[in-house]
Coordinates of C-alpha atoms and ligand atoms in Angstrom, one line a residue:
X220 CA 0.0 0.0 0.0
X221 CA 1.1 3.3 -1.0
X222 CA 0.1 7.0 -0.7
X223 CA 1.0 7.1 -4.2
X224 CA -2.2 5.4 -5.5
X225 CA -4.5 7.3 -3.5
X226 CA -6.5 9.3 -5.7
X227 CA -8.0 12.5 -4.5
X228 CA -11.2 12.5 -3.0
X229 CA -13.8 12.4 -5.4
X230 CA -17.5 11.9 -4.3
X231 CA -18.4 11.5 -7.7
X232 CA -16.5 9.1 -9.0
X233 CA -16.9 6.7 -5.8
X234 CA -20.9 6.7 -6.7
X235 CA -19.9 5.4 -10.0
X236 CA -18.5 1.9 -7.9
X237 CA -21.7 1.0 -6.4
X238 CA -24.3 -0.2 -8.9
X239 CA -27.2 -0.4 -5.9
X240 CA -26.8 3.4 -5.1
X241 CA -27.9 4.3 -8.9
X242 CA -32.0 2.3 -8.7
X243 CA -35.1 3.9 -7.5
X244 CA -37.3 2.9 -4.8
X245 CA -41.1 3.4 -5.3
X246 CA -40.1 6.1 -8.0
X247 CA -37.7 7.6 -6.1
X248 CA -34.4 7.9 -6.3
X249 CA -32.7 5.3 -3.9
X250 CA -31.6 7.3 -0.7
X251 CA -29.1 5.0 1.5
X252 CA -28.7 6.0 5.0
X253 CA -28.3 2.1 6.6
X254 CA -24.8 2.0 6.3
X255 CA -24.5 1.2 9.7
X256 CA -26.2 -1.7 9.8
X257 CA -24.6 -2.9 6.4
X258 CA -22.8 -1.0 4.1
X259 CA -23.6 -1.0 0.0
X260 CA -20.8 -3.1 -2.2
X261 CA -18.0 -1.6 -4.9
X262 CA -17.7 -3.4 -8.4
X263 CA -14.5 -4.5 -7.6
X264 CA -16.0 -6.4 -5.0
X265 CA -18.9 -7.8 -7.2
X266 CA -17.1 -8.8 -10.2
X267 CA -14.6 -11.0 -7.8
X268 CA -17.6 -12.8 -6.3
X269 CA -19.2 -13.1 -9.8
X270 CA -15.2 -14.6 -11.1
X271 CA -14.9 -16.6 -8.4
X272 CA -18.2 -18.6 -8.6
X273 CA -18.2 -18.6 -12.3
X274 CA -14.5 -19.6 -12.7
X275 CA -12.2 -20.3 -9.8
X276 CA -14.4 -21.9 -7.4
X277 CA -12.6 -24.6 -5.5
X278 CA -11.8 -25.9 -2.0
X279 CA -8.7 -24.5 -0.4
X280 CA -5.8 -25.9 1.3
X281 CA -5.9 -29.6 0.7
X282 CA -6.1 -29.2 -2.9
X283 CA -3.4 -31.2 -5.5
X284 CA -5.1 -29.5 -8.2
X285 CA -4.3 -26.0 -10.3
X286 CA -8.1 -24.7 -9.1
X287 CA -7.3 -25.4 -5.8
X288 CA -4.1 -24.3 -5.0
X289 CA -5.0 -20.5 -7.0
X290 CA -8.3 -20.2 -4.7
X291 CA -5.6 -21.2 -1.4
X292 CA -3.2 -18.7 -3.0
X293 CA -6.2 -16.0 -3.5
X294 CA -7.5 -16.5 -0.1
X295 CA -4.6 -16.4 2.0
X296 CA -3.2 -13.3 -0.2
X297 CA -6.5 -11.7 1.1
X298 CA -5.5 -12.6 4.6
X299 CA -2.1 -10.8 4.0
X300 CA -3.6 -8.0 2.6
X301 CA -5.7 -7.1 5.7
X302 CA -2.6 -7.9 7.5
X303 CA -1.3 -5.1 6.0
X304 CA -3.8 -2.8 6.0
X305 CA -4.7 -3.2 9.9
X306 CA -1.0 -2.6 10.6
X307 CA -1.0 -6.5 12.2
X308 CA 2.9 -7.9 12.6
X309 CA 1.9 -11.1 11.1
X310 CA -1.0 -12.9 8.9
X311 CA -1.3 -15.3 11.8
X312 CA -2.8 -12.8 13.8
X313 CA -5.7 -12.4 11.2
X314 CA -8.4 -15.5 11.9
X315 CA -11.3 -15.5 9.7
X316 CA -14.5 -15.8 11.2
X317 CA -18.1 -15.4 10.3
X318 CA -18.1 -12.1 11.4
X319 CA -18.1 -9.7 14.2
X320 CA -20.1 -11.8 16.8
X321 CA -18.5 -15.0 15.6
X322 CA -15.4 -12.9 16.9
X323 CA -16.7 -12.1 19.8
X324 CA -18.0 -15.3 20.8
X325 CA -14.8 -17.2 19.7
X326 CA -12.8 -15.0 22.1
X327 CA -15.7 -15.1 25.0
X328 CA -15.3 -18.9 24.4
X329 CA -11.5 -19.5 23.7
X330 CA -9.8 -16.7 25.6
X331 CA -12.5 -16.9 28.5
X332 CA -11.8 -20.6 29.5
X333 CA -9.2 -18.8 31.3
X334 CA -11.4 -16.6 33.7
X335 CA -12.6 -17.9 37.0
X336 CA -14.7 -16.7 40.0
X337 CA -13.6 -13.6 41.3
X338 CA -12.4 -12.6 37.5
X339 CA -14.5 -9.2 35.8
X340 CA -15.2 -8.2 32.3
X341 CA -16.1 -5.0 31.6
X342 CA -17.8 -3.2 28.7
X343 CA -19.7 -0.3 28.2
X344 CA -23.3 0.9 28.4
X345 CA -23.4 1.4 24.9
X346 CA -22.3 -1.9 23.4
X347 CA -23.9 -3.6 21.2
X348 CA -25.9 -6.8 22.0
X349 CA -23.2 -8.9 20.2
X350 CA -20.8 -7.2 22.6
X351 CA -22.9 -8.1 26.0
X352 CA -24.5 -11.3 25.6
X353 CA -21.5 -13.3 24.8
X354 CA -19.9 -11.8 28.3
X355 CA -23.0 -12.7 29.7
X356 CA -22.8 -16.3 29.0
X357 CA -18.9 -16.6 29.8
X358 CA -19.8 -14.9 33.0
X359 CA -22.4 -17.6 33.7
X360 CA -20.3 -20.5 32.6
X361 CA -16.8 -19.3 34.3
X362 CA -18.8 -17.6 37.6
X363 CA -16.8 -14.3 36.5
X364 CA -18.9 -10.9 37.0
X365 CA -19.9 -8.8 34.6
X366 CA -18.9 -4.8 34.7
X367 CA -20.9 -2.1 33.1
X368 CA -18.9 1.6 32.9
X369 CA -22.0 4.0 32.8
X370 CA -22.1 7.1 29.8
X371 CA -23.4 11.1 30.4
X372 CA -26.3 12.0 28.1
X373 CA -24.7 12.9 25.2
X374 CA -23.4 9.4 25.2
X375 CA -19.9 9.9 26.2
X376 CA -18.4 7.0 28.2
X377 CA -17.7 8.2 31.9
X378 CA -14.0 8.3 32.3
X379 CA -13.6 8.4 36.2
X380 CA -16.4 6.0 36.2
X381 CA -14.3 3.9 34.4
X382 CA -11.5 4.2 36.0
X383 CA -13.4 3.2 39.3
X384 CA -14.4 0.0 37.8
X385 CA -10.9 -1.1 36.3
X386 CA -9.2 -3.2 38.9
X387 CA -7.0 -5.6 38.8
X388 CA -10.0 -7.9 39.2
X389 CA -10.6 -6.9 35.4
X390 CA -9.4 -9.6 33.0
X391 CA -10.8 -8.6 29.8
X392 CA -12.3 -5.0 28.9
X393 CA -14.7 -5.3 25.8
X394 CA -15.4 -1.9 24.3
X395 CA -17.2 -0.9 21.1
X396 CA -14.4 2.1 18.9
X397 CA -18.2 3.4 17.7
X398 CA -21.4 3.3 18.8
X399 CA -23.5 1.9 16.2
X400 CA -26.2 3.8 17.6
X401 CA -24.3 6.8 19.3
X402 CA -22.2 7.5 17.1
X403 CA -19.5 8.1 19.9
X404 CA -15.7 7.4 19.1
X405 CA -14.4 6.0 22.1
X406 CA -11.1 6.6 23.4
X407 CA -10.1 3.4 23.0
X408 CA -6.0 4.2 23.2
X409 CA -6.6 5.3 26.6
X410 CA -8.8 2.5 27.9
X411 CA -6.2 0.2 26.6
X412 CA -3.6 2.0 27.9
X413 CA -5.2 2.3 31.2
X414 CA -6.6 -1.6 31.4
X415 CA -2.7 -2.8 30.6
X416 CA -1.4 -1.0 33.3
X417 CA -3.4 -2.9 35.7
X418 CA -2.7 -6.1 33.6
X419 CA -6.2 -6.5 31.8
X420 CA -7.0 -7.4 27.8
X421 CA -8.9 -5.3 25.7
X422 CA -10.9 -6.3 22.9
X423 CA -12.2 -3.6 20.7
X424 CA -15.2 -3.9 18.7
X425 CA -14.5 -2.5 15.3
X426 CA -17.6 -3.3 13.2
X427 CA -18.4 0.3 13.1
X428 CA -14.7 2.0 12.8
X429 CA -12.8 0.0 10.4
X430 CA -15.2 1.8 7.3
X431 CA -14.9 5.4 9.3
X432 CA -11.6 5.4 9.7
X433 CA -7.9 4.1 8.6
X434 CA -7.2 1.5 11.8
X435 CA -3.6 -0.1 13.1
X436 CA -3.5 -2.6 15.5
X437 CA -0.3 -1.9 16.4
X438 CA -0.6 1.7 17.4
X439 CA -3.6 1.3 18.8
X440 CA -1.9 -1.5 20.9
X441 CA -5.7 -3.4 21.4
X442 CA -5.1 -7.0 22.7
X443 CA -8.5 -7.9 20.0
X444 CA -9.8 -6.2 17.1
X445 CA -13.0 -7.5 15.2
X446 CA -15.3 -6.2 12.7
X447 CA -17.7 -7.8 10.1
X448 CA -16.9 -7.7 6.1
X449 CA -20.6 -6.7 5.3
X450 CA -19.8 -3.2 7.0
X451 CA -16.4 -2.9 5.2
X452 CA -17.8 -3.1 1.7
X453 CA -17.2 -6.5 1.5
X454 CA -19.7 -9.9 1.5
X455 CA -22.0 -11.2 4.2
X456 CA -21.3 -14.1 6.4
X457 CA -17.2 -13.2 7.0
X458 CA -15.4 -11.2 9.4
X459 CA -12.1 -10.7 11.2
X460 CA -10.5 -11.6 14.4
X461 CA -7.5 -9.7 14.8
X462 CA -5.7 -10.9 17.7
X463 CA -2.1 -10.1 19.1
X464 CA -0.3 -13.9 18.3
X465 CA 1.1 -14.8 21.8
X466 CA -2.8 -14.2 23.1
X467 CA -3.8 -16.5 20.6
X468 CA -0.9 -18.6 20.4
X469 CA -2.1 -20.1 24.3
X470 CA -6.3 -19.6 23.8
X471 CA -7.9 -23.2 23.2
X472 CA -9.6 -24.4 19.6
X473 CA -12.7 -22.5 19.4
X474 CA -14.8 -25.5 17.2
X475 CA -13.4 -28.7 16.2
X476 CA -13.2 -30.0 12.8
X477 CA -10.9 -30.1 9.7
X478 CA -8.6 -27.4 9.0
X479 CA -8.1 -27.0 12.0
X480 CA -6.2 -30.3 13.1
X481 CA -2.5 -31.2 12.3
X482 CA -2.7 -35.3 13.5
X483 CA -6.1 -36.6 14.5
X484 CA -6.4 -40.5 15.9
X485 CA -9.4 -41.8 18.2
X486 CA -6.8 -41.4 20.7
X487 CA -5.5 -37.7 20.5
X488 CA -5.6 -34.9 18.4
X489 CA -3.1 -32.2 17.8
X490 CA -4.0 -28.6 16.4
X491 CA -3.3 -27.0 13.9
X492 CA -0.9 -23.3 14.1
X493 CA -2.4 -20.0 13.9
X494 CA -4.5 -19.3 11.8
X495 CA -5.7 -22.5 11.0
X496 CA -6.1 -23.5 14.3
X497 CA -9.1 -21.3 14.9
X498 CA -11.1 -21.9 10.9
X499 CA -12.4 -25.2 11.7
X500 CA -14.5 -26.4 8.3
X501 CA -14.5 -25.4 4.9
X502 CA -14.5 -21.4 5.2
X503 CA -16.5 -18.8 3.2
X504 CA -13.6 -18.5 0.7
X505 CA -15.9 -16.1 -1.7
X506 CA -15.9 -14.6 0.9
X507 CA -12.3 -14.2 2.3
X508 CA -11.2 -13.5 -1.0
X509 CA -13.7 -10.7 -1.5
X510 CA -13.3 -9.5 1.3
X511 CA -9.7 -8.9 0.6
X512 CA -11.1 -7.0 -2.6
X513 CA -13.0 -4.6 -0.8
X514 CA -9.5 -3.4 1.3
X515 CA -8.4 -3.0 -1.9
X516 CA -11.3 -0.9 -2.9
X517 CA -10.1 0.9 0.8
X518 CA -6.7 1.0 -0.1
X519 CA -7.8 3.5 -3.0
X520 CA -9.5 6.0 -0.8
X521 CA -8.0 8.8 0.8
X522 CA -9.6 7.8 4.4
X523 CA -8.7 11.1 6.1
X524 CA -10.5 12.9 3.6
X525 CA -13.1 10.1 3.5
X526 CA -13.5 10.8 7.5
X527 CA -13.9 14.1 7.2
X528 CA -16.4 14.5 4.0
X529 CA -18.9 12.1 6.2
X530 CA -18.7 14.5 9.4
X531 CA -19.3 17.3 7.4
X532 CA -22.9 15.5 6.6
X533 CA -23.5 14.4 9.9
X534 CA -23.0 18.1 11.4
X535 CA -24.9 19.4 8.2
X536 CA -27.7 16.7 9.1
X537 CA -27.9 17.7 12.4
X538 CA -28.2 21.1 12.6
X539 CA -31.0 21.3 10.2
X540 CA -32.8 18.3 12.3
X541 CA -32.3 20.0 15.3
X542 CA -34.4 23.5 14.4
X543 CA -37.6 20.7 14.4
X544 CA -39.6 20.7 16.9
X545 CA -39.8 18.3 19.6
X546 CA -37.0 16.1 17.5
X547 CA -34.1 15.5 19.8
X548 CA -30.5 14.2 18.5
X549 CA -29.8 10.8 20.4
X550 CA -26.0 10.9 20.8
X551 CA -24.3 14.6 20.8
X552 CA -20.6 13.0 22.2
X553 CA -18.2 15.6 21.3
X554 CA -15.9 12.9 19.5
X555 CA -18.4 11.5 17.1
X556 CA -19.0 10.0 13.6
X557 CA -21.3 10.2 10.7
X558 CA -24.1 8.7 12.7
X559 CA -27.4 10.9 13.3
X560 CA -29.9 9.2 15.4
X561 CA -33.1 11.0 17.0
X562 CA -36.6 10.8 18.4
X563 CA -39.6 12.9 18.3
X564 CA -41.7 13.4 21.1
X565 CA -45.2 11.4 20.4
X566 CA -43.6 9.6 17.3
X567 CA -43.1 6.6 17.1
X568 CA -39.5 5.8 15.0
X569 CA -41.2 2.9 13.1
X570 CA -44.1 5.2 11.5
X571 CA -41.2 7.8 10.5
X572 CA -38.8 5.1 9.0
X573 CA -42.2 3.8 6.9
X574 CA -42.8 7.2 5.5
X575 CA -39.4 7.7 4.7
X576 CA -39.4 4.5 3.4
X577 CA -42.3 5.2 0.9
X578 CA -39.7 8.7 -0.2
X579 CA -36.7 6.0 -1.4
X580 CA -34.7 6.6 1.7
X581 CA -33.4 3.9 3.6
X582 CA -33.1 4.5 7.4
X583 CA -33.0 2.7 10.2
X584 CA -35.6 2.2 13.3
X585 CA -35.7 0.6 16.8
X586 CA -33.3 -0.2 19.5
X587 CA -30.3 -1.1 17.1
X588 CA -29.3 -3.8 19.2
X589 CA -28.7 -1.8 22.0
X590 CA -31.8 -2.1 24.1
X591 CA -29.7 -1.3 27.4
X592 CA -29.3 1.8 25.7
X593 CA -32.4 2.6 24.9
X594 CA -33.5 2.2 28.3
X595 CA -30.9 4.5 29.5
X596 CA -32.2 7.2 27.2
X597 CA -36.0 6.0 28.3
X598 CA -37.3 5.6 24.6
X599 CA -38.1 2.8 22.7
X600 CA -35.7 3.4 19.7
X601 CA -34.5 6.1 17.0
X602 CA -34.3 7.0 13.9
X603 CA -30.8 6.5 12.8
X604 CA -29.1 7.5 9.3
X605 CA -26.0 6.3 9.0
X606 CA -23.9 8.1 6.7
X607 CA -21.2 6.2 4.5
X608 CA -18.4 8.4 2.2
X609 CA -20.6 7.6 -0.7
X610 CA -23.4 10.0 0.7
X611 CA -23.8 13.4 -0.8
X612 CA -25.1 16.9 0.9
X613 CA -27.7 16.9 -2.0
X614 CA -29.2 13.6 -0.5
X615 CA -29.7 14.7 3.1
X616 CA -31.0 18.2 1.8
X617 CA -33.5 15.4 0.5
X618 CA -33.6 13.8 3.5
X619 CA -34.1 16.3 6.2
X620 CA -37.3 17.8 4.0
X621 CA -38.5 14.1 3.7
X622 CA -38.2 14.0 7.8
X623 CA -40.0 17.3 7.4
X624 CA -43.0 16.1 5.7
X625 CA -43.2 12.6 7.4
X626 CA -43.5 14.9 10.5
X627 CA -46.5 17.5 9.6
X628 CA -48.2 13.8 8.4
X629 CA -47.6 12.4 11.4
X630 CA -48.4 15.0 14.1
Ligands
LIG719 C1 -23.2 -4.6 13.6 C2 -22.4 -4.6 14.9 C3 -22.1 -5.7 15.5 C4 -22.5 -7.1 15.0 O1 -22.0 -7.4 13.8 P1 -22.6 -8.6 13.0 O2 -22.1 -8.4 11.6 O3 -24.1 -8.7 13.1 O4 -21.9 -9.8 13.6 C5 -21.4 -5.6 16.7 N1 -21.0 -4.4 17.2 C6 -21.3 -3.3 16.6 C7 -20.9 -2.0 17.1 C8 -22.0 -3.3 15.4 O5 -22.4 -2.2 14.8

């Protein structure tokens, strides 16, 4: 990777990568504002999963034959690229997984076989449900105890509150980079550096960073990084693990199976070495490979710019919203991304996704898998438009009068 290649920031010319942004809904020009719940895919990505099924599709890693041994080649150059993207020191420390809660329940498994009573975890009050329940359950199982750090209003963690709660008791802390709902960056460099000092993990949930912003595991020093590919730009049903290799190196297996075995009798096994160890089964190697595609697709756009061209639509959002009355802005952290999320006072979210829905423009309603959240807040759920760096100004000028209308309908 290269500055070199990067090509100047060009709206425009981005659009021209994703097919689905350029369809009408209902008659309207397709509006997509759920990028936080899945983001939309470039060609390069599409015409690799097209290639691969249509020409190169083979199993991997056992294979004697030419298809076989170019998909292995494909997929583990995929692995390398990430590698090199995140900033990792080697392609072991990349497993593939299913996706962000496969790599969250692999490590609240495999890493969490080494907790015991009297152990804590702590996360956040604004994780995400794939970021609580798994903790949940290890708790349970290992008779550990379960930590929540509380959050102000505008959705900011508490530091000092924090800082009460890490202990030396604190084994793992499990915090989310972004709130998918919030849209609060976390300062995840301090909690880590913090939760080190006292001798505690940190696994950072990155399924809503990794397409905000340009990530490296080594700087950011974070024990566990994980995000889904469907967020990234890349296919459904993969993700990464990103883990730090002398972690990984002593965590047990996660599944059993093949792949990940170096000797099996009835007797005894022996595992496999990183990665492997961890990818029982056939994989989703579409999927790995593609995935791979869609970091190159990153690795072409100028991320700093990228970062700052979707701020400039969330604060451009925002402030129109936020003349309307009774609409309140769910998450006003002062470190925040290109999330807008809001209620309106006797609205329900649902009926004002619907009749944005009916406009072309896709947003998203309800708890957002963070129902602790929503209890915090007292509401039932917001509407949330998630921005991605294909968004335009011209589309939430759309937007924000669509919000407009929906609400003299619906009051
Ligand atoms: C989407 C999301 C997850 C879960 O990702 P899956 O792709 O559903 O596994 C976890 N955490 C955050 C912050 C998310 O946004």
């Amino acid at each position: 990777m290269s500055d070199l290649e990067l090509k100047p920031f060009n709206v425009r010319e981005i659009r021209e990568e994703f097919p689905a942004l350029r369809q009408q809904i209902y008659g309207k020009n397709l509006i997509y504002f759920d990028n936080g719940a899945t983001s939309q895919k470039p060609k390069l990505v599409l015409d690799a999963i097209n290639l691969f099924y249509s020409k190169e599709n083979a199993n991997i890693h056992r294979g004697v034959h030419y298809m076989s041994q170019k998909a292995t080649t494909e997929y583990e150059a995929a692995r390398q690229r990430i590698q090199r993207y995140l900033g990792a020191r080697k392609s072991e420390e990349i497993i593939f997984t299913k996706g962000t809660t496969d790599s969250i329940n692999l490590v609240a498994y495999s890493f969490g076989l080494s907790l015991s009573a009297g152990d804590e975890v702590l996360i956040s009050a604004m994780e995400h449900h794939s970021n609580i329940v798994p903790w949940q359950m290890l708790c349970e199982r290992q008779g550990c105890t379960l930590k929540v750090a509380p959050i102000n209003l505008r959705g900011e963690l508490i530091m000092e509150e924090f800082d009460k709660l890490l202990s030396k008791k604190t084994k793992l802390v499990a915090i989310t980079h972004i709130s998918n709902t919030l849209g609060t960056i976390n300062p995840v460099k301090e909690i880590i550096e913090k939760a080190h000092a006292l001798g505690s993990k940190v696994l950072v949930d990155g399924a809503q960073s990794i397409q905000h912003m340009h990530i490296n595991v080594k700087e950011m020093n974070c024990d566990f990084y994980v995000f889904s590919s469907h967020k990234v730009f890349g296919p459904t049903g993969i993700g990464v693990l990103y883990g730090k290799e002398e972690l990984l190196d002593r965590m047990p297996p996660y599944q059993g199976g093949g792949d990940m075995i170096s000797r099996v009798t009835f007797e005894r096994t022996t595992y496999n070495e990183l990665p492997f160890k961890f990818e029982a089964g056939t994989p989703h190697i579409a999927g790995g490979i593609c995935l791979g595609k869609a970091f190159e697709f990153l690795e072409s756009i100028d991320m700093a710019a990228a970062e700052r061209h979707e701020r400039e639509l969330a604060k451009y959002a925002e402030d129109m919203l936020d003349t309307f009355e009774g609409l309140q802005i769910i998450g006003e952290a002062k470190n925040k991304t290109s999330v807008v999320s809001f209620s309106v006072k006797g609205i329900h979210p649902f009926d004002i996704g619907t009749l944005l829905d009916k406009q072309g423009i896709a947003v998203r309603t309800g708890h957002h898998c963070t129902q602790p959240l929503m209890d915090f807040y007292g509401i039932p759920g917001t509407v949330r438009a998630s921005f991605a760096f294909y968004n335009t100004k011209q589309e939430i000028d759309t937007f924000v009068e669509a919000v407009e209308r929906s609400l003299s309908m619906l009051k």
